[in-house]
PDB file of C-alpha atoms in Angstrom:
ATOM      1  CA  MET A  10      -4.715 -38.416  50.214  1.00  0.00           C
ATOM      2  CA  LYS A  11      -6.288 -35.227  51.657  1.00  0.00           C
ATOM      3  CA  SER A  12      -2.849 -33.691  52.125  1.00  0.00           C
ATOM      4  CA  MET A  13      -1.882 -34.546  48.538  1.00  0.00           C
ATOM      5  CA  SER A  14      -5.134 -33.051  47.268  1.00  0.00           C
ATOM      6  CA  ARG A  15      -4.473 -29.798  49.145  1.00  0.00           C
ATOM      7  CA  THR A  16      -0.933 -29.725  47.740  1.00  0.00           C
ATOM      8  CA  ARG A  17      -2.193 -30.151  44.222  1.00  0.00           C
ATOM      9  CA  ARG A  18      -4.772 -27.417  44.741  1.00  0.00           C
ATOM     10  CA  LEU A  19      -2.085 -25.121  46.110  1.00  0.00           C
ATOM     11  CA  THR A  20       0.186 -25.866  43.142  1.00  0.00           C
ATOM     12  CA  ILE A  21      -2.604 -25.092  40.692  1.00  0.00           C
ATOM     13  CA  ALA A  22      -3.462 -21.869  42.519  1.00  0.00           C
ATOM     14  CA  VAL A  23       0.178 -20.723  42.502  1.00  0.00           C
ATOM     15  CA  ALA A  24       0.456 -21.520  38.785  1.00  0.00           C
ATOM     16  CA  ALA A  25      -2.740 -19.590  38.041  1.00  0.00           C
ATOM     17  CA  LEU A  26      -1.483 -16.616  40.053  1.00  0.00           C
ATOM     18  CA  ALA A  27       1.816 -16.684  38.178  1.00  0.00           C
ATOM     19  CA  LEU A  28      -0.040 -16.752  34.860  1.00  0.00           C
ATOM     20  CA  MET A  29      -2.158 -13.781  35.941  1.00  0.00           C
ATOM     21  CA  ASN A  30       0.944 -11.852  36.943  1.00  0.00           C
ATOM     22  CA  ALA A  31       2.641 -12.700  33.650  1.00  0.00           C
ATOM     23  CA  THR A  32      -0.263 -11.447  31.560  1.00  0.00           C
ATOM     24  CA  ALA A  33      -1.104  -8.420  33.696  1.00  0.00           C
ATOM     25  CA  PRO A  34       1.631  -6.139  32.280  1.00  0.00           C
ATOM     26  CA  ALA A  35       0.517  -6.839  28.714  1.00  0.00           C
ATOM     27  CA  ASN A  36      -3.111  -6.162  29.602  1.00  0.00           C
ATOM     28  CA  ALA A  37      -2.176  -3.033  31.506  1.00  0.00           C
ATOM     29  CA  GLN A  38      -0.022  -1.906  28.595  1.00  0.00           C
ATOM     30  CA  ALA A  39      -2.935  -2.344  26.207  1.00  0.00           C
ATOM     31  CA  ALA A  40      -5.267  -0.471  28.557  1.00  0.00           C
ATOM     32  CA  ASP A  41      -2.835   2.422  29.025  1.00  0.00           C
ATOM     33  CA  TRP A  42      -1.700   2.615  25.385  1.00  0.00           C
ATOM     34  CA  PRO A  43      -0.284   4.860  24.062  1.00  0.00           C
ATOM     35  CA  THR A  44       2.240   6.221  26.558  1.00  0.00           C
ATOM     36  CA  ARG A  45       5.007   7.118  24.093  1.00  0.00           C
ATOM     37  CA  PRO A  46       5.512   8.131  20.416  1.00  0.00           C
ATOM     38  CA  ILE A  47       4.116   5.981  17.623  1.00  0.00           C
ATOM     39  CA  ARG A  48       6.064   5.255  14.431  1.00  0.00           C
ATOM     40  CA  ILE A  49       4.367   4.902  11.034  1.00  0.00           C
ATOM     41  CA  VAL A  50       6.648   3.067   8.595  1.00  0.00           C
ATOM     42  CA  VAL A  51       6.074   3.943   4.936  1.00  0.00           C
ATOM     43  CA  PRO A  52       7.880   1.507   2.606  1.00  0.00           C
ATOM     44  CA  TYR A  53       8.491   4.109  -0.111  1.00  0.00           C
ATOM     45  CA  PRO A  54      10.670   7.216  -0.498  1.00  0.00           C
ATOM     46  CA  THR A  55       9.342  10.650   0.411  1.00  0.00           C
ATOM     47  CA  GLY A  56       6.993  12.120  -2.153  1.00  0.00           C
ATOM     48  CA  GLY A  57       4.362  10.251  -4.106  1.00  0.00           C
ATOM     49  CA  VAL A  58       0.856   9.244  -3.215  1.00  0.00           C
ATOM     50  CA  THR A  59       1.669   8.025   0.312  1.00  0.00           C
ATOM     51  CA  ASP A  60       3.229  11.282   1.499  1.00  0.00           C
ATOM     52  CA  SER A  61       0.267  13.269   0.194  1.00  0.00           C
ATOM     53  CA  ILE A  62      -1.968  11.683   2.839  1.00  0.00           C
ATOM     54  CA  VAL A  63       0.032   9.836   5.532  1.00  0.00           C
ATOM     55  CA  ARG A  64       1.637  12.931   7.067  1.00  0.00           C
ATOM     56  CA  VAL A  65      -1.663  14.696   7.601  1.00  0.00           C
ATOM     57  CA  LEU A  66      -3.113  11.463   8.990  1.00  0.00           C
ATOM     58  CA  ALA A  67      -0.139  11.213  11.364  1.00  0.00           C
ATOM     59  CA  GLU A  68      -0.884  14.712  12.670  1.00  0.00           C
ATOM     60  CA  ARG A  69      -4.542  13.854  13.249  1.00  0.00           C
ATOM     61  CA  ILE A  70      -3.721  10.511  14.895  1.00  0.00           C
ATOM     62  CA  SER A  71      -1.302  12.332  17.206  1.00  0.00           C
ATOM     63  CA  SER A  72      -3.989  14.829  18.195  1.00  0.00           C
ATOM     64  CA  SER A  73      -6.512  12.057  18.821  1.00  0.00           C
ATOM     65  CA  LEU A  74      -4.225   9.804  20.869  1.00  0.00           C
ATOM     66  CA  GLY A  75      -2.254  12.489  22.687  1.00  0.00           C
ATOM     67  CA  GLN A  76       1.194  11.196  21.688  1.00  0.00           C
ATOM     68  CA  PRO A  77       3.681  12.222  18.957  1.00  0.00           C
ATOM     69  CA  VAL A  78       3.309  10.236  15.734  1.00  0.00           C
ATOM     70  CA  PHE A  79       6.185  10.328  13.265  1.00  0.00           C
ATOM     71  CA  VAL A  80       6.594   8.964   9.745  1.00  0.00           C
ATOM     72  CA  GLU A  81       9.647   6.912   8.795  1.00  0.00           C
ATOM     73  CA  ASN A  82      10.323   6.177   5.117  1.00  0.00           C
ATOM     74  CA  ARG A  83      11.997   2.781   4.583  1.00  0.00           C
ATOM     75  CA  ALA A  84      12.054   2.254   0.821  1.00  0.00           C
ATOM     76  CA  GLY A  85      13.293  -0.689  -1.187  1.00  0.00           C
ATOM     77  CA  ALA A  86      12.299  -3.842  -3.077  1.00  0.00           C
ATOM     78  CA  GLY A  87       8.850  -2.625  -4.041  1.00  0.00           C
ATOM     79  CA  GLY A  88       7.851  -1.977  -0.437  1.00  0.00           C
ATOM     80  CA  THR A  89       9.243  -5.240   0.924  1.00  0.00           C
ATOM     81  CA  LEU A  90      11.906  -3.657   3.153  1.00  0.00           C
ATOM     82  CA  GLY A  91       9.485  -1.367   4.945  1.00  0.00           C
ATOM     83  CA  VAL A  92       6.861  -4.057   5.408  1.00  0.00           C
ATOM     84  CA  ASP A  93       9.550  -6.298   6.897  1.00  0.00           C
ATOM     85  CA  VAL A  94      10.372  -3.583   9.453  1.00  0.00           C
ATOM     86  CA  VAL A  95       6.739  -3.638  10.582  1.00  0.00           C
ATOM     87  CA  ALA A  96       6.507  -7.440  10.517  1.00  0.00           C
ATOM     88  CA  LYS A  97       9.533  -7.765  12.794  1.00  0.00           C
ATOM     89  CA  ALA A  98       8.641  -4.902  15.153  1.00  0.00           C
ATOM     90  CA  SER A  99       7.385  -5.454  18.687  1.00  0.00           C
ATOM     91  CA  PRO A 100       3.607  -6.049  18.604  1.00  0.00           C
ATOM     92  CA  ASP A 101       2.886  -3.287  21.101  1.00  0.00           C
ATOM     93  CA  GLY A 102       1.113  -0.710  18.921  1.00  0.00           C
ATOM     94  CA  TYR A 103       4.089   1.639  18.685  1.00  0.00           C
ATOM     95  CA  THR A 104       5.132   0.600  15.169  1.00  0.00           C
ATOM     96  CA  ILE A 105       2.542   0.439  12.395  1.00  0.00           C
ATOM     97  CA  GLY A 106       2.760   0.617   8.597  1.00  0.00           C
ATOM     98  CA  PHE A 107       0.993   2.561   5.877  1.00  0.00           C
ATOM     99  CA  ALA A 108       1.274   1.271   2.324  1.00  0.00           C
ATOM    100  CA  ALA A 109      -0.404  -0.116  -0.723  1.00  0.00           C
ATOM    101  CA  ILE A 110      -1.318  -3.732  -0.113  1.00  0.00           C
ATOM    102  CA  SER A 111       0.827  -4.929  -3.029  1.00  0.00           C
ATOM    103  CA  PRO A 112       3.870  -5.704  -0.807  1.00  0.00           C
ATOM    104  CA  LEU A 113       1.567  -8.192   0.932  1.00  0.00           C
ATOM    105  CA  THR A 114      -0.523  -9.430  -1.977  1.00  0.00           C
ATOM    106  CA  LEU A 115       1.869  -9.247  -4.959  1.00  0.00           C
ATOM    107  CA  ASN A 116       5.488  -9.249  -3.809  1.00  0.00           C
ATOM    108  CA  PRO A 117       5.400 -12.732  -2.236  1.00  0.00           C
ATOM    109  CA  HIS A 118       4.450 -14.166  -5.635  1.00  0.00           C
ATOM    110  CA  VAL A 119       7.168 -12.438  -7.674  1.00  0.00           C
ATOM    111  CA  MET A 120      10.148 -12.407  -5.313  1.00  0.00           C
ATOM    112  CA  LYS A 121      11.455 -13.938  -2.123  1.00  0.00           C
ATOM    113  CA  VAL A 122      10.206 -11.882   0.828  1.00  0.00           C
ATOM    114  CA  PRO A 123      11.457 -12.154   4.446  1.00  0.00           C
ATOM    115  CA  TYR A 124       7.975 -12.289   5.959  1.00  0.00           C
ATOM    116  CA  ASP A 125       4.785 -14.313   5.729  1.00  0.00           C
ATOM    117  CA  ALA A 126       2.303 -11.845   4.251  1.00  0.00           C
ATOM    118  CA  LEU A 127      -0.737 -13.498   5.838  1.00  0.00           C
ATOM    119  CA  ARG A 128       0.749 -14.355   9.240  1.00  0.00           C
ATOM    120  CA  ASP A 129       3.363 -11.777  10.194  1.00  0.00           C
ATOM    121  CA  VAL A 130       1.205  -8.658   9.951  1.00  0.00           C
ATOM    122  CA  THR A 131      -2.360  -7.844  10.915  1.00  0.00           C
ATOM    123  CA  ALA A 132      -4.707  -5.408   9.211  1.00  0.00           C
ATOM    124  CA  ILE A 133      -5.769  -2.201  10.972  1.00  0.00           C
ATOM    125  CA  GLY A 134      -7.951  -0.719   8.258  1.00  0.00           C
ATOM    126  CA  SER A 135      -8.149   0.547   4.704  1.00  0.00           C
ATOM    127  CA  VAL A 136      -7.725   4.232   3.850  1.00  0.00           C
ATOM    128  CA  MET A 137      -8.224   4.730   0.112  1.00  0.00           C
ATOM    129  CA  TYR A 138      -7.913   3.375  -3.356  1.00  0.00           C
ATOM    130  CA  SER A 139      -5.826   5.195  -5.899  1.00  0.00           C
ATOM    131  CA  PRO A 140      -6.160   5.049  -9.702  1.00  0.00           C
ATOM    132  CA  VAL A 141      -3.066   4.451 -11.814  1.00  0.00           C
ATOM    133  CA  TYR A 142      -2.072   6.868 -14.585  1.00  0.00           C
ATOM    134  CA  LEU A 143      -0.259   5.850 -17.751  1.00  0.00           C
ATOM    135  CA  LEU A 144       1.666   9.014 -18.581  1.00  0.00           C
ATOM    136  CA  ALA A 145       3.793   9.992 -21.545  1.00  0.00           C
ATOM    137  CA  THR A 146       6.960  11.939 -20.733  1.00  0.00           C
ATOM    138  CA  PRO A 147       8.490  14.653 -22.947  1.00  0.00           C
ATOM    139  CA  LYS A 148      10.662  11.925 -24.480  1.00  0.00           C
ATOM    140  CA  PHE A 149       7.669  10.118 -25.991  1.00  0.00           C
ATOM    141  CA  LYS A 150       6.326  11.701 -29.175  1.00  0.00           C
ATOM    142  CA  GLY A 151       3.292   9.475 -29.697  1.00  0.00           C
ATOM    143  CA  ALA A 152      -0.243  10.564 -28.828  1.00  0.00           C
ATOM    144  CA  THR A 153      -1.910   7.353 -27.611  1.00  0.00           C
ATOM    145  CA  LEU A 154      -1.316   4.006 -25.953  1.00  0.00           C
ATOM    146  CA  GLN A 155      -1.731   2.371 -29.339  1.00  0.00           C
ATOM    147  CA  ASP A 156       1.125   4.532 -30.660  1.00  0.00           C
ATOM    148  CA  ALA A 157       3.305   3.170 -27.874  1.00  0.00           C
ATOM    149  CA  ILE A 158       2.267  -0.426 -28.622  1.00  0.00           C
ATOM    150  CA  ALA A 159       2.979   0.067 -32.338  1.00  0.00           C
ATOM    151  CA  LEU A 160       6.417   1.474 -31.585  1.00  0.00           C
ATOM    152  CA  CYS A 161       7.181  -1.443 -29.253  1.00  0.00           C
ATOM    153  CA  LYS A 162       6.286  -3.895 -32.012  1.00  0.00           C
ATOM    154  CA  ALA A 163       8.253  -2.037 -34.665  1.00  0.00           C
ATOM    155  CA  SER A 164      11.297  -1.674 -32.417  1.00  0.00           C
ATOM    156  CA  PRO A 165      11.147  -4.189 -29.528  1.00  0.00           C
ATOM    157  CA  GLY A 166      12.502  -2.829 -26.257  1.00  0.00           C
ATOM    158  CA  SER A 167      12.782   0.737 -27.530  1.00  0.00           C
ATOM    159  CA  VAL A 168       9.999   2.055 -25.254  1.00  0.00           C
ATOM    160  CA  ALA A 169      10.949   2.264 -21.566  1.00  0.00           C
ATOM    161  CA  ILE A 170       8.139   2.309 -19.020  1.00  0.00           C
ATOM    162  CA  ALA A 171       8.771   3.186 -15.375  1.00  0.00           C
ATOM    163  CA  THR A 172       6.855   1.859 -12.356  1.00  0.00           C
ATOM    164  CA  SER A 173       7.191   2.189  -8.593  1.00  0.00           C
ATOM    165  CA  GLY A 174       8.967  -1.163  -8.378  1.00  0.00           C
ATOM    166  CA  TYR A 175       8.993  -4.931  -8.828  1.00  0.00           C
ATOM    167  CA  GLY A 176       5.824  -6.487  -7.523  1.00  0.00           C
ATOM    168  CA  SER A 177       3.944  -3.205  -7.669  1.00  0.00           C
ATOM    169  CA  VAL A 178       0.544  -2.823  -9.289  1.00  0.00           C
ATOM    170  CA  GLY A 179       2.319  -0.939 -12.087  1.00  0.00           C
ATOM    171  CA  HIS A 180       4.586  -3.931 -12.666  1.00  0.00           C
ATOM    172  CA  VAL A 181       1.561  -6.204 -13.058  1.00  0.00           C
ATOM    173  CA  MET A 182      -0.007  -3.708 -15.462  1.00  0.00           C
ATOM    174  CA  VAL A 183       3.151  -3.689 -17.604  1.00  0.00           C
ATOM    175  CA  GLU A 184       3.076  -7.474 -17.800  1.00  0.00           C
ATOM    176  CA  GLN A 185      -0.615  -7.515 -18.664  1.00  0.00           C
ATOM    177  CA  LEU A 186       0.014  -4.995 -21.469  1.00  0.00           C
ATOM    178  CA  ARG A 187       2.919  -7.111 -22.727  1.00  0.00           C
ATOM    179  CA  LYS A 188       0.821 -10.255 -22.675  1.00  0.00           C
ATOM    180  CA  LYS A 189      -2.264  -8.826 -24.394  1.00  0.00           C
ATOM    181  CA  SER A 190      -0.423  -6.793 -27.049  1.00  0.00           C
ATOM    182  CA  ALA A 191       2.651  -8.988 -27.567  1.00  0.00           C
ATOM    183  CA  ALA A 192       4.656  -5.746 -27.395  1.00  0.00           C
ATOM    184  CA  VAL A 193       8.160  -5.821 -25.913  1.00  0.00           C
ATOM    185  CA  MET A 194       8.572  -2.959 -23.421  1.00  0.00           C
ATOM    186  CA  THR A 195      11.559  -2.194 -21.209  1.00  0.00           C
ATOM    187  CA  HIS A 196      10.495  -2.123 -17.564  1.00  0.00           C
ATOM    188  CA  VAL A 197      12.235   0.497 -15.381  1.00  0.00           C
ATOM    189  CA  PRO A 198      11.460  -0.241 -11.703  1.00  0.00           C
ATOM    190  CA  TYR A 199      11.926   2.422  -9.019  1.00  0.00           C
ATOM    191  CA  LYS A 200      11.835   2.166  -5.222  1.00  0.00           C
ATOM    192  CA  GLY A 201       8.634   4.215  -5.016  1.00  0.00           C
ATOM    193  CA  GLY A 202       6.632   6.832  -6.870  1.00  0.00           C
ATOM    194  CA  GLY A 203       8.209  10.083  -5.705  1.00  0.00           C
ATOM    195  CA  GLN A 204      11.366  10.071  -7.849  1.00  0.00           C
ATOM    196  CA  ILE A 205       9.683   8.921 -11.049  1.00  0.00           C
ATOM    197  CA  ALA A 206       8.168  12.303 -11.935  1.00  0.00           C
ATOM    198  CA  THR A 207      11.513  14.060 -11.455  1.00  0.00           C
ATOM    199  CA  ASP A 208      13.291  11.596 -13.742  1.00  0.00           C
ATOM    200  CA  ALA A 209      10.458  11.800 -16.267  1.00  0.00           C
ATOM    201  CA  MET A 210      11.226  15.482 -16.742  1.00  0.00           C
ATOM    202  CA  GLY A 211      14.827  14.512 -17.443  1.00  0.00           C
ATOM    203  CA  GLY A 212      13.820  12.184 -20.279  1.00  0.00           C
ATOM    204  CA  ASN A 213      14.968   9.017 -18.528  1.00  0.00           C
ATOM    205  CA  PHE A 214      12.121   6.954 -20.010  1.00  0.00           C
ATOM    206  CA  ASP A 215       9.143   7.228 -22.352  1.00  0.00           C
ATOM    207  CA  LEU A 216       6.161   6.200 -20.246  1.00  0.00           C
ATOM    208  CA  MET A 217       5.341   5.853 -16.575  1.00  0.00           C
ATOM    209  CA  LEU A 218       2.683   4.223 -14.437  1.00  0.00           C
ATOM    210  CA  ALA A 219       2.011   6.134 -11.223  1.00  0.00           C
ATOM    211  CA  ASN A 220      -0.651   6.909  -8.663  1.00  0.00           C
ATOM    212  CA  PRO A 221      -1.869  10.504  -8.595  1.00  0.00           C
ATOM    213  CA  TYR A 222      -0.632  13.020  -6.045  1.00  0.00           C
ATOM    214  CA  PRO A 223      -0.648  16.841  -6.103  1.00  0.00           C
ATOM    215  CA  ALA A 224       2.800  17.424  -7.634  1.00  0.00           C
ATOM    216  CA  LEU A 225       2.153  14.857 -10.366  1.00  0.00           C
ATOM    217  CA  ASN A 226      -1.264  16.312 -11.096  1.00  0.00           C
ATOM    218  CA  ASN A 227       0.328  19.750 -11.474  1.00  0.00           C
ATOM    219  CA  LEU A 228       2.715  18.425 -14.129  1.00  0.00           C
ATOM    220  CA  ILE A 229      -0.257  16.983 -16.012  1.00  0.00           C
ATOM    221  CA  GLU A 230      -2.180  20.261 -15.767  1.00  0.00           C
ATOM    222  CA  GLN A 231       0.880  22.123 -17.091  1.00  0.00           C
ATOM    223  CA  GLY A 232       1.103  19.756 -20.063  1.00  0.00           C
ATOM    224  CA  LYS A 233       4.531  18.447 -19.076  1.00  0.00           C
ATOM    225  CA  LEU A 234       3.161  14.925 -18.694  1.00  0.00           C
ATOM    226  CA  ARG A 235       0.363  13.559 -20.890  1.00  0.00           C
ATOM    227  CA  ALA A 236      -2.202  11.038 -19.679  1.00  0.00           C
ATOM    228  CA  LEU A 237      -2.733   8.218 -22.190  1.00  0.00           C
ATOM    229  CA  ALA A 238      -4.853   5.925 -20.018  1.00  0.00           C
ATOM    230  CA  VAL A 239      -5.982   5.362 -16.437  1.00  0.00           C
ATOM    231  CA  GLY A 240      -6.470   2.296 -14.308  1.00  0.00           C
ATOM    232  CA  ALA A 241      -9.826   3.036 -12.651  1.00  0.00           C
ATOM    233  CA  PRO A 242     -13.427   1.804 -12.612  1.00  0.00           C
ATOM    234  CA  ASN A 243     -14.476   4.856 -14.650  1.00  0.00           C
ATOM    235  CA  ARG A 244     -12.937   7.919 -16.275  1.00  0.00           C
ATOM    236  CA  LEU A 245     -11.657  10.473 -13.774  1.00  0.00           C
ATOM    237  CA  SER A 246     -13.256  13.864 -13.242  1.00  0.00           C
ATOM    238  CA  ASN A 247      -9.943  15.684 -13.734  1.00  0.00           C
ATOM    239  CA  LEU A 248      -9.126  13.671 -16.881  1.00  0.00           C
ATOM    240  CA  PRO A 249     -12.507  13.228 -18.608  1.00  0.00           C
ATOM    241  CA  ALA A 250     -10.939  12.754 -22.052  1.00  0.00           C
ATOM    242  CA  THR A 251      -8.564  10.022 -20.887  1.00  0.00           C
ATOM    243  CA  PRO A 252      -9.918   6.471 -21.359  1.00  0.00           C
ATOM    244  CA  THR A 253      -9.519   3.632 -18.905  1.00  0.00           C
ATOM    245  CA  PHE A 254      -7.390   0.633 -19.866  1.00  0.00           C
ATOM    246  CA  ALA A 255     -10.597  -1.382 -20.076  1.00  0.00           C
ATOM    247  CA  GLU A 256     -12.002   1.004 -22.674  1.00  0.00           C
ATOM    248  CA  LEU A 257      -8.828   0.609 -24.723  1.00  0.00           C
ATOM    249  CA  GLY A 258      -9.142  -3.174 -24.756  1.00  0.00           C
ATOM    250  CA  TYR A 259      -6.881  -4.032 -21.801  1.00  0.00           C
ATOM    251  CA  PRO A 260      -9.275  -4.965 -18.956  1.00  0.00           C
ATOM    252  CA  GLU A 261      -6.632  -7.099 -17.217  1.00  0.00           C
ATOM    253  CA  ALA A 262      -4.423  -4.002 -16.898  1.00  0.00           C
ATOM    254  CA  ASN A 263      -7.252  -1.831 -15.568  1.00  0.00           C
ATOM    255  CA  LEU A 264      -6.024  -1.936 -11.963  1.00  0.00           C
ATOM    256  CA  THR A 265      -5.967   0.420  -8.993  1.00  0.00           C
ATOM    257  CA  SER A 266      -3.828   0.593  -5.839  1.00  0.00           C
ATOM    258  CA  PHE A 267      -5.410  -0.044  -2.447  1.00  0.00           C
ATOM    259  CA  PHE A 268      -3.836   1.601   0.634  1.00  0.00           C
ATOM    260  CA  GLY A 269      -4.220   1.061   4.351  1.00  0.00           C
ATOM    261  CA  PHE A 270      -2.641   0.630   7.782  1.00  0.00           C
ATOM    262  CA  PHE A 271      -1.310  -2.610   9.247  1.00  0.00           C
ATOM    263  CA  ALA A 272       0.561  -3.711  12.375  1.00  0.00           C
ATOM    264  CA  PRO A 273       2.815  -6.558  13.488  1.00  0.00           C
ATOM    265  CA  ALA A 274       1.004  -9.828  14.098  1.00  0.00           C
ATOM    266  CA  LYS A 275      -0.076 -10.378  17.727  1.00  0.00           C
ATOM    267  CA  THR A 276      -0.624  -6.664  18.318  1.00  0.00           C
ATOM    268  CA  PRO A 277      -3.361  -6.626  20.991  1.00  0.00           C
ATOM    269  CA  ALA A 278      -6.813  -6.588  19.449  1.00  0.00           C
ATOM    270  CA  ASP A 279      -7.952  -3.646  21.552  1.00  0.00           C
ATOM    271  CA  ILE A 280      -5.053  -1.534  20.271  1.00  0.00           C
ATOM    272  CA  VAL A 281      -5.825  -2.525  16.671  1.00  0.00           C
ATOM    273  CA  SER A 282      -9.485  -1.662  17.284  1.00  0.00           C
ATOM    274  CA  ARG A 283      -8.642   1.706  18.799  1.00  0.00           C
ATOM    275  CA  LEU A 284      -6.354   2.571  15.906  1.00  0.00           C
ATOM    276  CA  ASN A 285      -9.029   1.520  13.431  1.00  0.00           C
ATOM    277  CA  GLN A 286     -11.701   3.632  15.102  1.00  0.00           C
ATOM    278  CA  THR A 287      -9.343   6.618  15.352  1.00  0.00           C
ATOM    279  CA  ILE A 288      -8.336   6.417  11.683  1.00  0.00           C
ATOM    280  CA  ASN A 289     -11.926   5.927  10.504  1.00  0.00           C
ATOM    281  CA  ARG A 290     -13.070   8.991  12.466  1.00  0.00           C
ATOM    282  CA  ILE A 291     -10.283  11.041  10.891  1.00  0.00           C
ATOM    283  CA  LEU A 292     -11.243   9.826   7.412  1.00  0.00           C
ATOM    284  CA  GLU A 293     -14.831  10.952   8.012  1.00  0.00           C
ATOM    285  CA  SER A 294     -13.599  14.560   8.211  1.00  0.00           C
ATOM    286  CA  PRO A 295     -14.744  16.576   5.159  1.00  0.00           C
ATOM    287  CA  GLU A 296     -11.329  18.265   5.088  1.00  0.00           C
ATOM    288  CA  ILE A 297      -9.488  14.945   4.886  1.00  0.00           C
ATOM    289  CA  GLN A 298     -11.903  13.560   2.301  1.00  0.00           C
ATOM    290  CA  GLU A 299     -11.413  16.664   0.174  1.00  0.00           C
ATOM    291  CA  ARG A 300      -7.624  16.356   0.465  1.00  0.00           C
ATOM    292  CA  VAL A 301      -7.814  12.752  -0.722  1.00  0.00           C
ATOM    293  CA  ARG A 302     -10.259  13.555  -3.537  1.00  0.00           C
ATOM    294  CA  LYS A 303      -8.131  16.490  -4.681  1.00  0.00           C
ATOM    295  CA  ALA A 304      -5.461  14.009  -5.725  1.00  0.00           C
ATOM    296  CA  GLU A 305      -8.137  11.857  -7.424  1.00  0.00           C
ATOM    297  CA  ASN A 306      -7.949   9.190  -4.721  1.00  0.00           C
ATOM    298  CA  MET A 307     -11.068   7.817  -3.013  1.00  0.00           C
ATOM    299  CA  VAL A 308     -11.513   7.272   0.734  1.00  0.00           C
ATOM    300  CA  VAL A 309     -12.445   3.676   1.611  1.00  0.00           C
ATOM    301  CA  THR A 310     -12.759   2.758   5.292  1.00  0.00           C
ATOM    302  CA  SER A 311     -13.163  -0.700   6.796  1.00  0.00           C
ATOM    303  CA  THR A 312     -12.988  -2.762   9.954  1.00  0.00           C
ATOM    304  CA  PRO A 313      -9.767  -4.695  10.609  1.00  0.00           C
ATOM    305  CA  ALA A 314     -11.542  -7.926   9.621  1.00  0.00           C
ATOM    306  CA  GLN A 315     -12.795  -6.461   6.329  1.00  0.00           C
ATOM    307  CA  PHE A 316      -9.349  -5.182   5.415  1.00  0.00           C
ATOM    308  CA  GLN A 317      -7.711  -8.493   6.377  1.00  0.00           C
ATOM    309  CA  ASP A 318     -10.234 -10.306   4.179  1.00  0.00           C
ATOM    310  CA  ARG A 319      -9.445  -8.038   1.226  1.00  0.00           C
ATOM    311  CA  ILE A 320      -5.721  -8.687   1.639  1.00  0.00           C
ATOM    312  CA  ALA A 321      -6.306 -12.457   1.760  1.00  0.00           C
ATOM    313  CA  ARG A 322      -8.561 -12.386  -1.321  1.00  0.00           C
ATOM    314  CA  GLU A 323      -6.146 -10.275  -3.368  1.00  0.00           C
ATOM    315  CA  TYR A 324      -3.242 -12.468  -2.256  1.00  0.00           C
ATOM    316  CA  ALA A 325      -5.030 -15.527  -3.656  1.00  0.00           C
ATOM    317  CA  ALA A 326      -6.146 -13.745  -6.836  1.00  0.00           C
ATOM    318  CA  ASN A 327      -2.689 -12.347  -7.530  1.00  0.00           C
ATOM    319  CA  ALA A 328      -1.122 -15.779  -7.207  1.00  0.00           C
ATOM    320  CA  SER A 329      -3.092 -16.788 -10.301  1.00  0.00           C
ATOM    321  CA  ILE A 330      -2.396 -13.516 -12.156  1.00  0.00           C
ATOM    322  CA  VAL A 331       1.336 -13.703 -11.528  1.00  0.00           C
ATOM    323  CA  LYS A 332       1.553 -17.350 -12.558  1.00  0.00           C
ATOM    324  CA  GLU A 333      -0.482 -16.815 -15.716  1.00  0.00           C
ATOM    325  CA  ALA A 334       1.448 -13.673 -16.742  1.00  0.00           C
ATOM    326  CA  ASN A 335       4.789 -15.234 -15.701  1.00  0.00           C
ATOM    327  CA  ILE A 336       5.741 -12.116 -13.711  1.00  0.00           C
ATOM    328  CA  ARG A 337       9.129 -12.314 -12.023  1.00  0.00           C
ATOM    329  CA  ALA A 338      11.484  -9.867 -10.345  1.00  0.00           C
ATOM    330  CA  GLU A 339      14.143  -9.245 -12.996  1.00  0.00           C
TER     331      GLU A 339
END
């Protein structure tokens, strides 16, 4: 019996040692991280609100962590393709994503997505919220949102309104406008915000919903695009005469976009924490805050847990919104 007991103890000890050896590389990797370049996947084309901030953040993250950090644009399906790249990447801290949270909180309710939004990625931290402009292009001759609604009712489908894609905040806003006004608009979805302004100048559509970024703001300042309404808690300092959707009687369409960083699920917690602390320190910089404010976006930092909670809450809330508004990828 003694011999058997010693054998069992030896077996247990060997198994424990094997387990320690198996987990040691992962722990060492987390402790030594990063030892090679880090990739930030942006699920939109170049240009637009993401490029106006993510590239400067990448430079600062690189300086802080001592490794190259590069941005990779993987656009498509309202951000779904890029988010899927992150969800399926190795959870080692070398691939992270930067995006609006709509591919996680909206897309799963309006289209089939190849990832589980609440299980396949983990939150690193929020970065900012961005208002949404309703802009009239040179093609649209009306002066107000009500002019657009009246034209839609008089000639259903004649007014085309562009957004950054199916499942985007803009898409939800279009559906909320349709529902409240009973106006029939033609939705023109893009793969991101960058190309919309270029096509607007070409008269490809009448109206557009887009987040602010420097190039877009310049077109507004030059009078080439006209702001009819904004999705924001209050009127914006650079557009004091432009009412919010809530002021115009469309509170359900008075939405903003929320942006942040996320990583593949099972990324070590200490790596997520280090990234969060690094990004939050960068966002405390007056220069970075001014750069964000200049585009009329607002810095909002968080812990990973706070950002994960926001994603979960918006996921649940959007399930109800999408069902009630009958929003579907067309």
